[in-house]
Amino acid sequence: MPRNRSTTHPATSAAGASSASATPPGATPTTATEVARAAGVSQSAVSLVMSGKSGGRISASTAEHIREVAHSLGYSPNLAARALRTGSSGLLGLVVLDASHPFYGQMLSAADDAAASRDLSLSMIQTRGHAATWEQRLADQLSSGHLAGAIVCGERLADASPLRAWADRLVFVEVPEPGMRSVVLATAAATDAAVAHLAAAGCTEVAYLAADYPSAVFAGRFADCVAAADRHGVALRADPAWRATFDVETATAVAGRMLDAGVRAVVCDDDLLALALHRAAAGRGVRVPEDLEIVGVGDLDAARLVSPELTTVRLPAAEIAAAAVDLVADALAGHETASVRTVATPLVLRGTTTG
């Protein structure tokens, strides 16, 4: 894992890229008036579509036609001018636990695509190593107008958080805040399915490999596993020594301690931890799944690059990101929409479990 470094940085978005490269140096940028003329619509129609405020005012087919024409002409709205005109920067914050984790890379890419379609851009903020300061940093960027809104992944607000004053511009992913816009992941049901599957295969005890981060998302996943084990009559075995960061060496060392303890079935907080356990087992000649059954969370690409492939709970990054961007963009546009979206997270059965 890379050492901590500056953790707020702009992501390269489709909107940002077009403004930087669509117009050659010295050339005059395409204007909204030119787009309107080419599309055969009014300039106000172009402004509504490109600002994401056309819903209910312009037909979907006309809006798509305007976007296609704008793209063909290399048109990109001037975000700085819009910020002066509307008080909104068009920049969204994406708060994640660990920017080096592959899942958050997928989230960033998918969220950037979704944001660009709404004429918005992204800036990422990492909470790893900044648990005591990230809320104030984000609040400062919202209050200064640098950010128009933000998506917060896997974190819960402190009771006295300065972000509560900006609740109408925030969307929470996986760890919902009461009364605030949230994207809820159905991981509790998937965890229940995983424990039920292990129980049906004859496992009477399941060990837990936990992510060693002070994040509400991992506390929630563990609580879901405790409840599932209780429902299915399985003993859940947890140990403070069985906590690991996503660092390969640390995770592998913890995996070794679990194997020393003779675990036979393990539910992991994350695919990276599950893959470390998979690797440690192979190094010791422990057969998977005959001697050890493993379940992860994430369904990263690497889950299918090992043999046997990893059984895991799929977190569909593109669907999660699109739902979150839709919620925050609709909130900024003043649209009345459902405040909670639920995304399915199915259990994907592969070779690291039997049955």
mmCIF file of N, CA and C in Angstrom, residues 231-351:
data_model
loop_
_atom_site.group_PDB
_atom_site.id
_atom_site.type_symbol
_atom_site.label_atom_id
_atom_site.label_comp_id
_atom_site.label_asym_id
_atom_site.label_seq_id
_atom_site.Cartn_x
_atom_site.Cartn_y
_atom_site.Cartn_z
ATOM 1 N N ARG A 231 -28.623 -16.953 13.100
ATOM 2 C CA ARG A 231 -29.823 -17.484 12.429
ATOM 3 C C ARG A 231 -29.619 -18.916 11.943
ATOM 4 N N HIS A 232 -28.422 -19.238 11.509
ATOM 5 C CA HIS A 232 -28.191 -20.547 10.885
ATOM 6 C C HIS A 232 -27.503 -21.542 11.821
ATOM 7 N N GLY A 233 -27.401 -21.198 13.096
ATOM 8 C CA GLY A 233 -26.863 -22.122 14.075
ATOM 9 C C GLY A 233 -25.392 -22.438 13.880
ATOM 10 N N VAL A 234 -24.642 -21.462 13.415
ATOM 11 C CA VAL A 234 -23.214 -21.627 13.167
ATOM 12 C C VAL A 234 -22.440 -20.818 14.205
ATOM 13 N N ALA A 235 -21.390 -21.384 14.763
ATOM 14 C CA ALA A 235 -20.549 -20.638 15.702
ATOM 15 C C ALA A 235 -19.648 -19.697 14.913
ATOM 16 N N LEU A 236 -19.660 -18.425 15.287
ATOM 17 C CA LEU A 236 -18.797 -17.447 14.623
ATOM 18 C C LEU A 236 -17.552 -17.244 15.482
ATOM 19 N N ARG A 237 -16.404 -17.451 14.888
ATOM 20 C CA ARG A 237 -15.139 -17.362 15.603
ATOM 21 C C ARG A 237 -14.401 -16.103 15.163
ATOM 22 N N ALA A 238 -14.229 -15.171 16.080
ATOM 23 C CA ALA A 238 -13.510 -13.928 15.791
ATOM 24 C C ALA A 238 -12.412 -13.749 16.822
ATOM 25 N N ASP A 239 -11.340 -13.066 16.420
ATOM 26 C CA ASP A 239 -10.197 -12.881 17.302
ATOM 27 C C ASP A 239 -9.569 -11.529 16.971
ATOM 28 N N PRO A 240 -9.239 -10.714 17.987
ATOM 29 C CA PRO A 240 -8.597 -9.425 17.698
ATOM 30 C C PRO A 240 -7.319 -9.555 16.869
ATOM 31 N N ALA A 241 -6.672 -10.716 16.942
ATOM 32 C CA ALA A 241 -5.444 -10.934 16.164
ATOM 33 C C ALA A 241 -5.750 -11.220 14.702
ATOM 34 N N TRP A 242 -7.042 -11.428 14.389
ATOM 35 C CA TRP A 242 -7.423 -11.729 13.012
ATOM 36 C C TRP A 242 -7.990 -10.476 12.342
ATOM 37 N N ARG A 243 -7.262 -9.410 12.454
ATOM 38 C CA ARG A 243 -7.615 -8.141 11.806
ATOM 39 C C ARG A 243 -6.418 -7.701 10.972
ATOM 40 N N ALA A 244 -6.670 -7.271 9.743
ATOM 41 C CA ALA A 244 -5.556 -6.924 8.853
ATOM 42 C C ALA A 244 -5.919 -5.731 7.977
ATOM 43 N N THR A 245 -4.904 -4.934 7.653
ATOM 44 C CA THR A 245 -5.061 -3.905 6.634
ATOM 45 C C THR A 245 -4.961 -4.576 5.269
ATOM 46 N N PHE A 246 -5.105 -3.789 4.215
ATOM 47 C CA PHE A 246 -5.042 -4.349 2.871
ATOM 48 C C PHE A 246 -3.602 -4.507 2.375
ATOM 49 N N ASP A 247 -2.640 -4.155 3.205
ATOM 50 C CA ASP A 247 -1.240 -4.359 2.869
ATOM 51 C C ASP A 247 -0.974 -5.863 2.724
ATOM 52 N N VAL A 248 -0.309 -6.259 1.631
ATOM 53 C CA VAL A 248 -0.124 -7.680 1.328
ATOM 54 C C VAL A 248 0.592 -8.416 2.452
ATOM 55 N N GLU A 249 1.686 -7.843 2.954
ATOM 56 C CA GLU A 249 2.461 -8.522 3.989
ATOM 57 C C GLU A 249 1.656 -8.694 5.269
ATOM 58 N N THR A 250 0.948 -7.625 5.674
ATOM 59 C CA THR A 250 0.149 -7.694 6.903
ATOM 60 C C THR A 250 -0.979 -8.706 6.766
ATOM 61 N N ALA A 251 -1.694 -8.636 5.647
ATOM 62 C CA ALA A 251 -2.816 -9.551 5.437
ATOM 63 C C ALA A 251 -2.342 -11.005 5.377
ATOM 64 N N THR A 252 -1.201 -11.224 4.744
ATOM 65 C CA THR A 252 -0.674 -12.589 4.650
ATOM 66 C C THR A 252 -0.264 -13.112 6.024
ATOM 67 N N ALA A 253 0.334 -12.258 6.853
ATOM 68 C CA ALA A 253 0.724 -12.673 8.205
ATOM 69 C C ALA A 253 -0.495 -13.048 9.037
ATOM 70 N N VAL A 254 -1.557 -12.254 8.948
ATOM 71 C CA VAL A 254 -2.781 -12.561 9.699
ATOM 72 C C VAL A 254 -3.409 -13.850 9.179
ATOM 73 N N ALA A 255 -3.390 -14.017 7.858
ATOM 74 C CA ALA A 255 -3.917 -15.253 7.274
ATOM 75 C C ALA A 255 -3.161 -16.464 7.820
ATOM 76 N N GLY A 256 -1.849 -16.327 7.972
ATOM 77 C CA GLY A 256 -1.044 -17.414 8.531
ATOM 78 C C GLY A 256 -1.458 -17.755 9.950
ATOM 79 N N ARG A 257 -1.756 -16.735 10.753
ATOM 80 C CA ARG A 257 -2.190 -16.983 12.134
ATOM 81 C C ARG A 257 -3.519 -17.736 12.152
ATOM 82 N N MET A 258 -4.400 -17.420 11.215
ATOM 83 C CA MET A 258 -5.689 -18.111 11.160
ATOM 84 C C MET A 258 -5.494 -19.575 10.771
ATOM 85 N N LEU A 259 -4.602 -19.813 9.830
ATOM 86 C CA LEU A 259 -4.341 -21.196 9.427
ATOM 87 C C LEU A 259 -3.705 -21.979 10.571
ATOM 88 N N ASP A 260 -2.835 -21.314 11.331
ATOM 89 C CA ASP A 260 -2.238 -21.955 12.507
ATOM 90 C C ASP A 260 -3.311 -22.371 13.507
ATOM 91 N N ALA A 261 -4.387 -21.611 13.559
ATOM 92 C CA ALA A 261 -5.467 -21.895 14.517
ATOM 93 C C ALA A 261 -6.418 -22.970 14.009
ATOM 94 N N GLY A 262 -6.184 -23.466 12.791
ATOM 95 C CA GLY A 262 -6.980 -24.570 12.272
ATOM 96 C C GLY A 262 -8.360 -24.203 11.760
ATOM 97 N N VAL A 263 -8.539 -22.970 11.279
ATOM 98 C CA VAL A 263 -9.850 -22.573 10.757
ATOM 99 C C VAL A 263 -10.179 -23.413 9.520
ATOM 100 N N ARG A 264 -11.475 -23.671 9.325
ATOM 101 C CA ARG A 264 -11.910 -24.492 8.186
ATOM 102 C C ARG A 264 -12.809 -23.727 7.225
ATOM 103 N N ALA A 265 -13.408 -22.627 7.689
ATOM 104 C CA ALA A 265 -14.256 -21.795 6.828
ATOM 105 C C ALA A 265 -14.102 -20.354 7.299
ATOM 106 N N VAL A 266 -13.909 -19.430 6.355
ATOM 107 C CA VAL A 266 -13.638 -18.035 6.716
ATOM 108 C C VAL A 266 -14.462 -17.092 5.843
ATOM 109 N N VAL A 267 -15.157 -16.185 6.502
ATOM 110 C CA VAL A 267 -15.801 -15.061 5.816
ATOM 111 C C VAL A 267 -14.903 -13.853 6.008
ATOM 112 N N CYS A 268 -14.579 -13.164 4.914
ATOM 113 C CA CYS A 268 -13.643 -12.034 4.956
ATOM 114 C C CYS A 268 -14.373 -10.729 4.678
ATOM 115 N N ASP A 269 -13.885 -9.648 5.276
ATOM 116 C CA ASP A 269 -14.464 -8.332 5.066
ATOM 117 C C ASP A 269 -14.328 -7.850 3.628
ATOM 118 N N ASP A 270 -13.341 -8.403 2.897
ATOM 119 C CA ASP A 270 -12.994 -7.827 1.602
ATOM 120 C C ASP A 270 -12.269 -8.881 0.764
ATOM 121 N N ASP A 271 -12.383 -8.765 -0.546
ATOM 122 C CA ASP A 271 -11.698 -9.696 -1.444
ATOM 123 C C ASP A 271 -10.186 -9.698 -1.257
ATOM 124 N N LEU A 272 -9.586 -8.528 -0.999
ATOM 125 C CA LEU A 272 -8.139 -8.491 -0.841
ATOM 126 C C LEU A 272 -7.687 -9.356 0.335
ATOM 127 N N LEU A 273 -8.449 -9.347 1.409
ATOM 128 C CA LEU A 273 -8.125 -10.198 2.557
ATOM 129 C C LEU A 273 -8.363 -11.665 2.211
ATOM 130 N N ALA A 274 -9.443 -11.938 1.488
ATOM 131 C CA ALA A 274 -9.731 -13.316 1.084
ATOM 132 C C ALA A 274 -8.636 -13.857 0.178
ATOM 133 N N LEU A 275 -8.126 -13.026 -0.714
ATOM 134 C CA LEU A 275 -7.070 -13.466 -1.629
ATOM 135 C C LEU A 275 -5.754 -13.691 -0.890
ATOM 136 N N ALA A 276 -5.499 -12.901 0.145
ATOM 137 C CA ALA A 276 -4.307 -13.129 0.967
ATOM 138 C C ALA A 276 -4.403 -14.479 1.673
ATOM 139 N N LEU A 277 -5.592 -14.805 2.165
ATOM 140 C CA LEU A 277 -5.805 -16.105 2.812
ATOM 141 C C LEU A 277 -5.658 -17.240 1.790
ATOM 142 N N HIS A 278 -6.209 -17.047 0.617
ATOM 143 C CA HIS A 278 -6.104 -18.020 -0.475
ATOM 144 C C HIS A 278 -4.625 -18.291 -0.781
ATOM 145 N N ARG A 279 -3.839 -17.233 -0.868
ATOM 146 C CA ARG A 279 -2.406 -17.344 -1.175
ATOM 147 C C ARG A 279 -1.658 -18.061 -0.053
ATOM 148 N N ALA A 280 -1.971 -17.698 1.189
ATOM 149 C CA ALA A 280 -1.300 -18.329 2.331
ATOM 150 C C ALA A 280 -1.608 -19.820 2.393
ATOM 151 N N ALA A 281 -2.860 -20.173 2.089
ATOM 152 C CA ALA A 281 -3.247 -21.585 2.106
ATOM 153 C C ALA A 281 -2.473 -22.370 1.044
ATOM 154 N N ALA A 282 -2.350 -21.781 -0.142
ATOM 155 C CA ALA A 282 -1.614 -22.457 -1.218
ATOM 156 C C ALA A 282 -0.157 -22.673 -0.828
ATOM 157 N N GLY A 283 0.423 -21.697 -0.140
ATOM 158 C CA GLY A 283 1.811 -21.798 0.271
ATOM 159 C C GLY A 283 2.053 -22.877 1.303
ATOM 160 N N ARG A 284 0.995 -23.244 2.027
ATOM 161 C CA ARG A 284 1.138 -24.267 3.078
ATOM 162 C C ARG A 284 0.580 -25.624 2.652
ATOM 163 N N GLY A 285 0.122 -25.709 1.431
ATOM 164 C CA GLY A 285 -0.449 -26.962 0.968
ATOM 165 C C GLY A 285 -1.834 -27.241 1.512
ATOM 166 N N VAL A 286 -2.521 -26.200 2.011
ATOM 167 C CA VAL A 286 -3.900 -26.353 2.489
ATOM 168 C C VAL A 286 -4.823 -26.299 1.280
ATOM 169 N N ARG A 287 -5.617 -27.337 1.089
ATOM 170 C CA ARG A 287 -6.468 -27.415 -0.096
ATOM 171 C C ARG A 287 -7.728 -26.563 0.073
ATOM 172 N N VAL A 288 -8.017 -25.796 -0.978
ATOM 173 C CA VAL A 288 -9.235 -24.979 -1.026
ATOM 174 C C VAL A 288 -10.086 -25.527 -2.180
ATOM 175 N N PRO A 289 -11.337 -25.928 -1.919
ATOM 176 C CA PRO A 289 -12.109 -25.754 -0.686
ATOM 177 C C PRO A 289 -12.136 -26.981 0.220
ATOM 178 N N GLU A 290 -11.387 -28.060 -0.132
ATOM 179 C CA GLU A 290 -11.508 -29.301 0.637
ATOM 180 C C GLU A 290 -11.149 -29.115 2.114
ATOM 181 N N ASP A 291 -10.070 -28.367 2.380
ATOM 182 C CA ASP A 291 -9.629 -28.162 3.760
ATOM 183 C C ASP A 291 -10.007 -26.783 4.310
ATOM 184 N N LEU A 292 -10.284 -25.842 3.401
ATOM 185 C CA LEU A 292 -10.565 -24.465 3.813
ATOM 186 C C LEU A 292 -11.515 -23.824 2.822
ATOM 187 N N GLU A 293 -12.637 -23.292 3.323
ATOM 188 C CA GLU A 293 -13.604 -22.585 2.477
ATOM 189 C C GLU A 293 -13.473 -21.087 2.736
ATOM 190 N N ILE A 294 -13.530 -20.297 1.648
ATOM 191 C CA ILE A 294 -13.281 -18.858 1.754
ATOM 192 C C ILE A 294 -14.372 -18.085 1.027
ATOM 193 N N VAL A 295 -14.863 -17.019 1.684
ATOM 194 C CA VAL A 295 -15.833 -16.101 1.072
ATOM 195 C C VAL A 295 -15.303 -14.677 1.211
ATOM 196 N N GLY A 296 -15.317 -13.918 0.131
ATOM 197 C CA GLY A 296 -14.882 -12.525 0.167
ATOM 198 C C GLY A 296 -16.041 -11.562 -0.056
ATOM 199 N N VAL A 297 -15.700 -10.300 -0.187
ATOM 200 C CA VAL A 297 -16.681 -9.257 -0.515
ATOM 201 C C VAL A 297 -16.049 -8.320 -1.539
ATOM 202 N N GLY A 298 -16.744 -8.081 -2.623
ATOM 203 C CA GLY A 298 -16.266 -7.132 -3.628
ATOM 204 C C GLY A 298 -16.425 -7.634 -5.044
ATOM 205 N N ASP A 299 -16.022 -8.862 -5.309
ATOM 206 C CA ASP A 299 -15.949 -9.418 -6.660
ATOM 207 C C ASP A 299 -15.025 -8.588 -7.547
ATOM 208 N N LEU A 300 -13.824 -8.341 -7.038
ATOM 209 C CA LEU A 300 -12.791 -7.678 -7.833
ATOM 210 C C LEU A 300 -12.383 -8.577 -8.990
ATOM 211 N N ASP A 301 -11.766 -8.004 -10.009
ATOM 212 C CA ASP A 301 -11.293 -8.809 -11.135
ATOM 213 C C ASP A 301 -10.351 -9.917 -10.671
ATOM 214 N N ALA A 302 -9.540 -9.614 -9.649
ATOM 215 C CA ALA A 302 -8.584 -10.598 -9.150
ATOM 216 C C ALA A 302 -9.260 -11.830 -8.563
ATOM 217 N N ALA A 303 -10.535 -11.724 -8.215
ATOM 218 C CA ALA A 303 -11.254 -12.873 -7.657
ATOM 219 C C ALA A 303 -11.355 -14.008 -8.661
ATOM 220 N N ARG A 304 -11.241 -13.680 -9.955
ATOM 221 C CA ARG A 304 -11.329 -14.711 -10.999
ATOM 222 C C ARG A 304 -9.964 -15.046 -11.581
ATOM 223 N N LEU A 305 -8.910 -14.476 -11.012
ATOM 224 C CA LEU A 305 -7.562 -14.740 -11.510
ATOM 225 C C LEU A 305 -6.824 -15.775 -10.678
ATOM 226 N N VAL A 306 -7.484 -16.283 -9.632
ATOM 227 C CA VAL A 306 -6.881 -17.318 -8.788
ATOM 228 C C VAL A 306 -7.560 -18.648 -9.075
ATOM 229 N N SER A 307 -6.926 -19.729 -8.662
ATOM 230 C CA SER A 307 -7.498 -21.060 -8.847
ATOM 231 C C SER A 307 -7.451 -21.816 -7.527
ATOM 232 N N PRO A 308 -8.618 -22.228 -7.021
ATOM 233 C CA PRO A 308 -9.951 -22.001 -7.584
ATOM 234 C C PRO A 308 -10.404 -20.545 -7.421
ATOM 235 N N GLU A 309 -11.328 -20.133 -8.290
ATOM 236 C CA GLU A 309 -11.830 -18.765 -8.247
ATOM 237 C C GLU A 309 -12.593 -18.519 -6.949
ATOM 238 N N LEU A 310 -12.627 -17.226 -6.555
ATOM 239 C CA LEU A 310 -13.133 -16.851 -5.235
ATOM 240 C C LEU A 310 -14.649 -16.716 -5.198
ATOM 241 N N THR A 311 -15.267 -17.386 -4.233
ATOM 242 C CA THR A 311 -16.667 -17.116 -3.894
ATOM 243 C C THR A 311 -16.720 -15.780 -3.172
ATOM 244 N N THR A 312 -17.644 -14.910 -3.591
ATOM 245 C CA THR A 312 -17.633 -13.553 -3.038
ATOM 246 C C THR A 312 -18.983 -12.874 -3.192
ATOM 247 N N VAL A 313 -19.161 -11.806 -2.447
ATOM 248 C CA VAL A 313 -20.347 -10.954 -2.569
ATOM 249 C C VAL A 313 -20.025 -9.856 -3.576
ATOM 250 N N ARG A 314 -20.794 -9.788 -4.628
ATOM 251 C CA ARG A 314 -20.509 -8.815 -5.692
ATOM 252 C C ARG A 314 -20.995 -7.421 -5.298
ATOM 253 N N LEU A 315 -20.082 -6.441 -5.367
ATOM 254 C CA LEU A 315 -20.438 -5.033 -5.195
ATOM 255 C C LEU A 315 -20.342 -4.379 -6.577
ATOM 256 N N PRO A 316 -21.465 -4.136 -7.246
ATOM 257 C CA PRO A 316 -21.446 -3.617 -8.616
ATOM 258 C C PRO A 316 -21.109 -2.121 -8.648
ATOM 259 N N ALA A 317 -19.818 -1.814 -8.806
ATOM 260 C CA ALA A 317 -19.348 -0.438 -8.679
ATOM 261 C C ALA A 317 -20.059 0.514 -9.624
ATOM 262 N N ALA A 318 -20.275 0.111 -10.879
ATOM 263 C CA ALA A 318 -20.896 1.011 -11.853
ATOM 264 C C ALA A 318 -22.321 1.364 -11.447
ATOM 265 N N GLU A 319 -23.076 0.372 -10.990
ATOM 266 C CA GLU A 319 -24.459 0.616 -10.579
ATOM 267 C C GLU A 319 -24.518 1.467 -9.317
ATOM 268 N N ILE A 320 -23.627 1.190 -8.377
ATOM 269 C CA ILE A 320 -23.581 1.970 -7.135
ATOM 270 C C ILE A 320 -23.237 3.423 -7.429
ATOM 271 N N ALA A 321 -22.210 3.626 -8.248
ATOM 272 C CA ALA A 321 -21.770 4.982 -8.565
ATOM 273 C C ALA A 321 -22.840 5.764 -9.310
ATOM 274 N N ALA A 322 -23.484 5.124 -10.280
ATOM 275 C CA ALA A 322 -24.522 5.810 -11.052
ATOM 276 C C ALA A 322 -25.687 6.228 -10.154
ATOM 277 N N ALA A 323 -26.080 5.339 -9.241
ATOM 278 C CA ALA A 323 -27.181 5.675 -8.329
ATOM 279 C C ALA A 323 -26.805 6.848 -7.430
ATOM 280 N N ALA A 324 -25.570 6.861 -6.937
ATOM 281 C CA ALA A 324 -25.130 7.936 -6.044
ATOM 282 C C ALA A 324 -25.060 9.270 -6.783
ATOM 283 N N VAL A 325 -24.503 9.266 -7.991
ATOM 284 C CA VAL A 325 -24.415 10.510 -8.761
ATOM 285 C C VAL A 325 -25.805 11.018 -9.109
ATOM 286 N N ASP A 326 -26.705 10.123 -9.474
ATOM 287 C CA ASP A 326 -28.080 10.539 -9.775
ATOM 288 C C ASP A 326 -28.717 11.230 -8.576
ATOM 289 N N LEU A 327 -28.542 10.650 -7.400
ATOM 290 C CA LEU A 327 -29.153 11.227 -6.203
ATOM 291 C C LEU A 327 -28.605 12.616 -5.900
ATOM 292 N N VAL A 328 -27.289 12.771 -5.940
ATOM 293 C CA VAL A 328 -26.718 14.066 -5.588
ATOM 294 C C VAL A 328 -26.997 15.093 -6.682
ATOM 295 N N ALA A 329 -26.984 14.682 -7.952
ATOM 296 C CA ALA A 329 -27.275 15.623 -9.033
ATOM 297 C C ALA A 329 -28.728 16.086 -8.982
ATOM 298 N N ASP A 330 -29.641 15.161 -8.708
ATOM 299 C CA ASP A 330 -31.050 15.549 -8.584
ATOM 300 C C ASP A 330 -31.255 16.481 -7.398
ATOM 301 N N ALA A 331 -30.538 16.223 -6.308
ATOM 302 C CA ALA A 331 -30.644 17.100 -5.142
ATOM 303 C C ALA A 331 -30.168 18.512 -5.474
ATOM 304 N N LEU A 332 -29.049 18.620 -6.183
ATOM 305 C CA LEU A 332 -28.505 19.934 -6.534
ATOM 306 C C LEU A 332 -29.417 20.664 -7.498
ATOM 307 N N ALA A 333 -30.122 19.892 -8.350
ATOM 308 C CA ALA A 333 -31.029 20.505 -9.313
ATOM 309 C C ALA A 333 -32.388 20.824 -8.703
ATOM 310 N N GLY A 334 -32.592 20.419 -7.445
ATOM 311 C CA GLY A 334 -33.857 20.705 -6.777
ATOM 312 C C GLY A 334 -34.984 19.774 -7.165
ATOM 313 N N HIS A 335 -34.655 18.598 -7.731
ATOM 314 C CA HIS A 335 -35.685 17.646 -8.134
ATOM 315 C C HIS A 335 -36.160 16.837 -6.930
ATOM 316 N N GLU A 336 -37.450 16.595 -6.872
ATOM 317 C CA GLU A 336 -38.024 15.774 -5.816
ATOM 318 C C GLU A 336 -37.949 14.307 -6.249
ATOM 319 N N THR A 337 -37.027 13.554 -5.707
ATOM 320 C CA THR A 337 -36.868 12.143 -6.047
ATOM 321 C C THR A 337 -36.764 11.321 -4.768
ATOM 322 N N ALA A 338 -36.885 10.006 -4.927
ATOM 323 C CA ALA A 338 -36.734 9.114 -3.765
ATOM 324 C C ALA A 338 -35.366 9.343 -3.143
ATOM 325 N N SER A 339 -35.316 9.361 -1.817
ATOM 326 C CA SER A 339 -34.066 9.683 -1.139
ATOM 327 C C SER A 339 -33.181 8.460 -0.892
ATOM 328 N N VAL A 340 -33.709 7.264 -1.145
ATOM 329 C CA VAL A 340 -32.931 6.048 -0.915
ATOM 330 C C VAL A 340 -33.008 5.154 -2.151
ATOM 331 N N ARG A 341 -31.866 4.686 -2.602
ATOM 332 C CA ARG A 341 -31.799 3.688 -3.676
ATOM 333 C C ARG A 341 -31.169 2.427 -3.097
ATOM 334 N N THR A 342 -31.722 1.283 -3.438
ATOM 335 C CA THR A 342 -31.160 0.016 -2.983
ATOM 336 C C THR A 342 -30.536 -0.715 -4.163
ATOM 337 N N VAL A 343 -29.303 -1.176 -3.982
ATOM 338 C CA VAL A 343 -28.580 -1.891 -5.035
ATOM 339 C C VAL A 343 -28.351 -3.332 -4.577
ATOM 340 N N ALA A 344 -28.721 -4.281 -5.421
ATOM 341 C CA ALA A 344 -28.532 -5.695 -5.100
ATOM 342 C C ALA A 344 -27.053 -6.059 -5.120
ATOM 343 N N THR A 345 -26.643 -6.905 -4.174
ATOM 344 C CA THR A 345 -25.247 -7.361 -4.082
ATOM 345 C C THR A 345 -25.259 -8.885 -3.947
ATOM 346 N N PRO A 346 -25.377 -9.596 -5.051
ATOM 347 C CA PRO A 346 -25.569 -11.048 -4.980
ATOM 348 C C PRO A 346 -24.329 -11.806 -4.520
ATOM 349 N N LEU A 347 -24.559 -12.945 -3.905
ATOM 350 C CA LEU A 347 -23.478 -13.874 -3.584
ATOM 351 C C LEU A 347 -23.125 -14.630 -4.857
ATOM 352 N N VAL A 348 -21.851 -14.613 -5.236
ATOM 353 C CA VAL A 348 -21.390 -15.303 -6.442
ATOM 354 C C VAL A 348 -20.624 -16.550 -5.993
ATOM 355 N N LEU A 349 -21.199 -17.710 -6.237
ATOM 356 C CA LEU A 349 -20.595 -18.975 -5.818
ATOM 357 C C LEU A 349 -19.563 -19.431 -6.844
ATOM 358 N N ARG A 350 -18.327 -19.615 -6.360
ATOM 359 C CA ARG A 350 -17.272 -20.120 -7.223
ATOM 360 C C ARG A 350 -16.536 -21.260 -6.496
ATOM 361 N N GLY A 351 -15.268 -21.438 -6.818
ATOM 362 C CA GLY A 351 -14.572 -22.640 -6.392
ATOM 363 C C GLY A 351 -14.030 -22.678 -4.991
#
